Amino acid sequence: MIASVKTTYLQPQAPMDKYILWIVLALAAIGVMAIYSAIAFLAEVKAGGDTEQFLLRHLIRVGLALAALMIFSRVDYHQLARWSRLFLLGSLLLLVFVRIFGVTYGGATRAFQFGIFSIQPSDLAKIALILHVAVLLVRKQTYIHSFFRAVSPLLIWVFSTTVLIGLEDLSTAFLVLVSAVVMAFVGRISIWYLGSGVLIGITCMFLMLLTSPNRAERVESYLGLKIFPNTDEVSVFDQQAEGYQAHQSQIALAMGNWTGRGPGKSIQRDFLPAPFNDFIFAIITEEYGLIGGLVLLGLFLLLLLRGFLRIARQAVDPLGLFISVGCTTILVLSSLVHIGVSVGLLPVTGIPLPLVSYGGTSMLSAGIILGILLNISRQREQ
């Protein structure tokens, strides 16, 4: 029951938020330059030094993300909301199937492989969950403080999604959970219910760490403590084991100083695992210095301000408000987690930097999320 659909329309020539567009183009341009440098080692190993081959793949993915952005900026988000439940159910089924038919990479089975392309259902599920949580918040506003009528349906969808994602990708599950909590807070869910939900989520993540020694070792290496009984103490405290990636990333940051070593002159790209993806921020700060890193951080903070203070506040209805809050939160939070890992503030997670890191589904999902955000900015009252 989204009655506000009848009181709004999308003007054919309604302008999109130009600041968001400039941020997207700036991030994509920074990503292309950083990827061209960071991909050198991978190209040497897999393509005899042909960096142009991988750069072309990245450019194609950027092009697809920008195309998705333009398409979804013209698709009325009310129409997407009507199909949110079916979209979410399909995403949950894919999360189940990927554990059976998916390919294993880096010890985790997260994606389907189709030739040179791969699809991660978790990237689709987070979009579907944001849409459906927004729909539920709108429908249940008249009895939003009722646990059984309003809160419990939200809990069922949020925790079923985060648990299925967290079985193979705990960091993405954390981002999805936090984004849903922020949306629920804006949607006037009681702080007591939110606090209880967060405690349940933390408990589930702790149990998942107990069943996954590799993930538990990353947390222990970050804390410098032996906590879990199923981990190898030698691996936890060895700088050449679990602490290797974080250590090499911090070396890259230190070598960058204020102005950096210069474009294409990174040394740590030869030592960091996946410098083109999980640690692209470290490569950027090494080559462009602290100034370059602050510029990149500033772009995401500007995205946060535009998403919350401009698009969300001026949305024509509560549905647009909730969706814009969820979309902005998950994009900006992903960037902050990625940056936090690179500078050593957080344990290694494997979260890509939106629109910057080398990736397929993650790049496409960022384009879709930003397209939905831009569509909300184009809506006008009738």
XYZ file of N, CA and C in Angstrom, residues 116-220:
315
model
N 34.256 -15.772 -19.075
C 35.105 -14.769 -18.421
C 34.306 -13.914 -17.444
N 32.987 -14.133 -17.371
C 32.139 -13.343 -16.485
C 31.753 -14.164 -15.264
N 31.597 -13.478 -14.150
C 31.139 -14.116 -12.917
C 30.062 -13.246 -12.291
N 29.141 -13.883 -11.566
C 28.045 -13.175 -10.904
C 28.028 -13.557 -9.434
N 28.065 -12.570 -8.567
C 27.965 -12.799 -7.133
C 26.547 -12.456 -6.672
N 25.755 -13.452 -6.276
C 24.376 -13.190 -5.841
C 24.274 -12.231 -4.663
N 25.315 -12.158 -3.838
C 25.257 -11.253 -2.681
C 25.104 -9.801 -3.109
N 25.702 -9.420 -4.254
C 25.572 -8.050 -4.741
C 24.153 -7.754 -5.191
N 23.454 -8.766 -5.714
C 22.059 -8.589 -6.114
C 21.143 -8.596 -4.890
N 21.473 -9.449 -3.923
C 20.633 -9.577 -2.732
C 20.607 -8.285 -1.916
N 21.727 -7.578 -1.850
C 21.739 -6.354 -1.036
C 20.854 -5.271 -1.652
N 20.789 -5.216 -2.985
C 19.893 -4.257 -3.631
C 18.448 -4.635 -3.356
N 18.133 -5.919 -3.523
C 16.763 -6.397 -3.303
C 16.322 -6.163 -1.866
N 17.219 -6.384 -0.912
C 16.850 -6.203 0.491
C 16.571 -4.742 0.798
N 17.386 -3.835 0.273
C 17.151 -2.403 0.499
C 15.765 -2.005 -0.011
N 15.418 -2.458 -1.204
C 14.115 -2.124 -1.772
C 12.976 -2.680 -0.918
N 13.108 -3.944 -0.498
C 11.999 -4.567 0.225
C 11.887 -4.034 1.654
N 12.993 -3.741 2.299
C 12.924 -3.135 3.634
C 12.230 -1.784 3.556
N 12.533 -1.008 2.516
C 11.877 0.283 2.339
C 10.374 0.117 2.156
N 9.965 -0.870 1.360
C 8.543 -1.128 1.145
C 7.863 -1.507 2.464
N 8.476 -2.391 3.245
C 7.880 -2.817 4.514
C 7.773 -1.651 5.499
N 8.780 -0.797 5.534
C 8.737 0.353 6.438
C 7.591 1.293 6.084
N 7.353 1.472 4.781
C 6.249 2.327 4.360
C 4.903 1.698 4.722
N 4.746 0.426 4.444
C 3.462 -0.240 4.670
C 3.083 -0.335 6.141
N 4.075 -0.374 7.018
C 3.797 -0.651 8.427
C 3.962 0.570 9.329
N 3.947 1.781 8.749
C 4.138 2.978 9.552
C 3.022 3.191 10.577
N 1.779 2.782 10.262
C 0.684 3.022 11.195
C 0.809 2.194 12.469
N 1.536 1.075 12.413
C 1.753 0.264 13.616
C 3.238 -0.121 13.706
N 4.088 0.867 13.466
C 5.526 0.623 13.371
C 6.136 0.162 14.684
N 5.478 0.434 15.823
C 6.040 0.045 17.119
C 5.565 -1.337 17.580
N 4.765 -1.989 16.753
C 4.310 -3.337 17.090
C 5.361 -4.357 16.649
N 5.783 -5.193 17.599
C 6.826 -6.162 17.269
C 6.320 -7.195 16.280
N 5.158 -7.764 16.523
C 4.681 -8.864 15.683
C 4.199 -8.392 14.315
N 3.623 -7.203 14.224
C 3.073 -6.741 12.961
C 4.098 -5.993 12.110
N 5.049 -5.333 12.725
C 5.998 -4.501 11.972
C 7.435 -5.002 12.052
N 7.918 -5.277 13.253
C 9.339 -5.587 13.442
C 9.681 -7.005 13.006
N 8.850 -7.981 13.391
C 9.182 -9.367 13.082
C 9.283 -9.645 11.569
N 8.396 -9.101 10.707
C 8.608 -9.329 9.266
C 9.935 -8.776 8.767
N 10.323 -7.624 9.298
C 11.619 -7.054 8.913
C 12.763 -7.963 9.350
N 12.672 -8.455 10.587
C 13.725 -9.336 11.101
C 13.862 -10.591 10.252
N 12.749 -11.166 9.842
C 12.793 -12.398 9.051
C 13.546 -12.179 7.749
N 13.198 -11.115 7.033
C 13.849 -10.857 5.741
C 15.312 -10.453 5.904
N 15.581 -9.579 6.867
C 16.954 -9.088 7.048
C 17.884 -10.213 7.474
N 17.479 -11.012 8.457
C 18.381 -12.041 8.969
C 18.494 -13.238 8.034
N 17.437 -13.561 7.315
C 17.570 -14.642 6.335
C 18.544 -14.247 5.235
N 18.515 -12.971 4.838
C 19.434 -12.504 3.797
C 20.868 -12.429 4.311
N 21.058 -11.823 5.478
C 22.421 -11.657 5.998
C 23.058 -12.995 6.363
N 22.266 -13.935 6.863
C 22.829 -15.252 7.203
C 23.280 -15.979 5.937
N 22.453 -15.972 4.898
C 22.836 -16.647 3.655
C 24.063 -15.990 3.023
N 24.150 -14.677 3.095
C 25.347 -14.000 2.582
C 26.547 -14.302 3.472
N 26.327 -14.254 4.793
C 27.426 -14.415 5.739
C 28.049 -15.788 5.759
N 27.363 -16.802 5.247
C 27.948 -18.139 5.211
C 29.248 -18.163 4.415
N 29.352 -17.289 3.397
C 30.570 -17.237 2.587
C 31.206 -15.848 2.563
N 30.452 -14.815 2.949
C 30.956 -13.439 2.840
C 30.475 -12.646 4.047
N 31.183 -12.784 5.153
C 30.754 -12.184 6.411
C 30.818 -10.662 6.362
N 31.796 -10.102 5.671
C 31.946 -8.650 5.614
C 30.785 -7.999 4.870
N 30.366 -8.594 3.750
C 29.213 -8.054 3.023
C 27.945 -8.189 3.848
N 27.806 -9.297 4.568
C 26.643 -9.480 5.444
C 26.599 -8.383 6.502
N 27.754 -8.008 7.030
C 27.820 -6.925 8.022
C 27.349 -5.612 7.413
N 27.793 -5.303 6.189
C 27.386 -4.062 5.527
C 25.879 -4.034 5.297
N 25.332 -5.160 4.862
C 23.894 -5.242 4.606
C 23.113 -5.059 5.907
N 23.563 -5.694 6.977
C 22.876 -5.580 8.268
C 22.887 -4.142 8.768
N 24.037 -3.481 8.719
C 24.129 -2.099 9.197
C 23.242 -1.179 8.363
N 23.230 -1.370 7.051
C 22.386 -0.542 6.177
C 20.912 -0.718 6.523
N 20.494 -1.966 6.771
C 19.097 -2.225 7.149
C 18.764 -1.585 8.490
N 19.709 -1.621 9.437
C 19.487 -1.011 10.749
C 19.329 0.504 10.614
N 20.153 1.135 9.783
C 20.045 2.580 9.568
C 18.685 2.920 8.957
N 18.249 2.141 7.974
C 16.933 2.358 7.374
C 15.823 2.207 8.412
N 15.924 1.177 9.254
C 14.908 0.939 10.277
C 14.888 2.070 11.304
N 16.062 2.604 11.619
C 16.136 3.735 12.554
C 15.425 4.951 11.971
N 15.680 5.247 10.704
C 15.002 6.360 10.042
C 13.502 6.081 9.940
N 13.136 4.796 9.807
C 11.732 4.402 9.715
C 11.006 4.315 11.042
N 11.635 4.793 12.128
C 11.003 4.917 13.451
C 10.831 3.585 14.175
N 11.620 2.578 13.824
C 11.628 1.340 14.616
C 12.219 1.644 15.995
N 11.639 1.072 17.037
C 12.096 1.325 18.399
C 13.581 1.009 18.560
N 14.279 1.870 19.291
C 15.708 1.692 19.517
C 15.987 0.403 20.283
N 15.022 -0.037 21.098
C 15.202 -1.283 21.847
C 15.180 -2.483 20.900
N 14.281 -2.450 19.941
C 14.231 -3.524 18.956
C 15.490 -3.522 18.091
N 15.935 -2.319 17.729
C 17.150 -2.222 16.912
C 18.359 -2.753 17.676
N 18.454 -2.382 18.947
C 19.564 -2.868 19.760
C 19.550 -4.379 19.897
N 18.362 -4.941 20.074
C 18.240 -6.398 20.175
C 18.638 -7.066 18.867
N 18.213 -6.460 17.757
C 18.575 -7.011 16.448
C 20.072 -6.983 16.210
N 20.721 -5.896 16.635
C 22.175 -5.796 16.480
C 22.880 -6.863 17.313
N 22.402 -7.082 18.539
C 23.002 -8.120 19.396
C 22.840 -9.504 18.777
N 21.668 -9.759 18.192
C 21.461 -11.050 17.520
C 22.412 -11.187 16.343
N 22.584 -10.081 15.581
C 23.493 -10.112 14.439
C 24.931 -10.366 14.851
N 25.373 -9.711 15.922
C 26.741 -9.912 16.409
C 26.935 -11.354 16.877
N 25.921 -11.903 17.535
C 25.991 -13.294 17.983
C 26.114 -14.248 16.805
N 25.322 -14.007 15.758
C 25.392 -14.854 14.565
C 26.766 -14.768 13.911
N 27.330 -13.561 13.843
C 28.651 -13.401 13.234
C 29.721 -14.107 14.065
N 29.589 -14.049 15.393
C 30.540 -14.750 16.249
C 30.474 -16.254 16.017
N 29.251 -16.785 15.879
C 29.086 -18.218 15.613
C 29.674 -18.592 14.256
N 29.526 -17.698 13.262
C 30.105 -17.970 11.948
C 31.627 -17.967 11.997
N 32.189 -17.113 12.845
C 33.640 -17.110 13.010
C 34.121 -18.419 13.650
N 33.308 -18.949 14.553
C 33.663 -20.222 15.189
C 33.720 -21.369 14.182
N 32.926 -21.259 13.128
C 32.880 -22.329 12.122
C 33.812 -22.073 10.946
N 34.541 -20.962 10.967
C 35.440 -20.629 9.858
C 36.797 -20.183 10.410
N 37.767 -21.093 10.527
C 39.078 -20.726 11.071
C 39.770 -19.605 10.300
N 39.612 -19.585 8.967
C 40.284 -18.556 8.176
C 39.807 -17.156 8.550
N 38.496 -16.978 8.664
C 37.968 -15.670 9.033
C 38.313 -15.330 10.475
N 38.285 -16.343 11.355
C 38.624 -16.101 12.759
C 40.083 -15.679 12.902
N 40.964 -16.254 12.099
C 42.375 -15.898 12.166
C 42.618 -14.450 11.742
N 41.832 -13.968 10.778
C 41.969 -12.562 10.368
C 41.614 -11.622 11.513
N 40.534 -11.947 12.230
C 40.119 -11.112 13.365
C 41.166 -11.161 14.467
N 41.674 -12.350 14.761
C 42.688 -12.483 15.812
C 43.977 -11.765 15.432
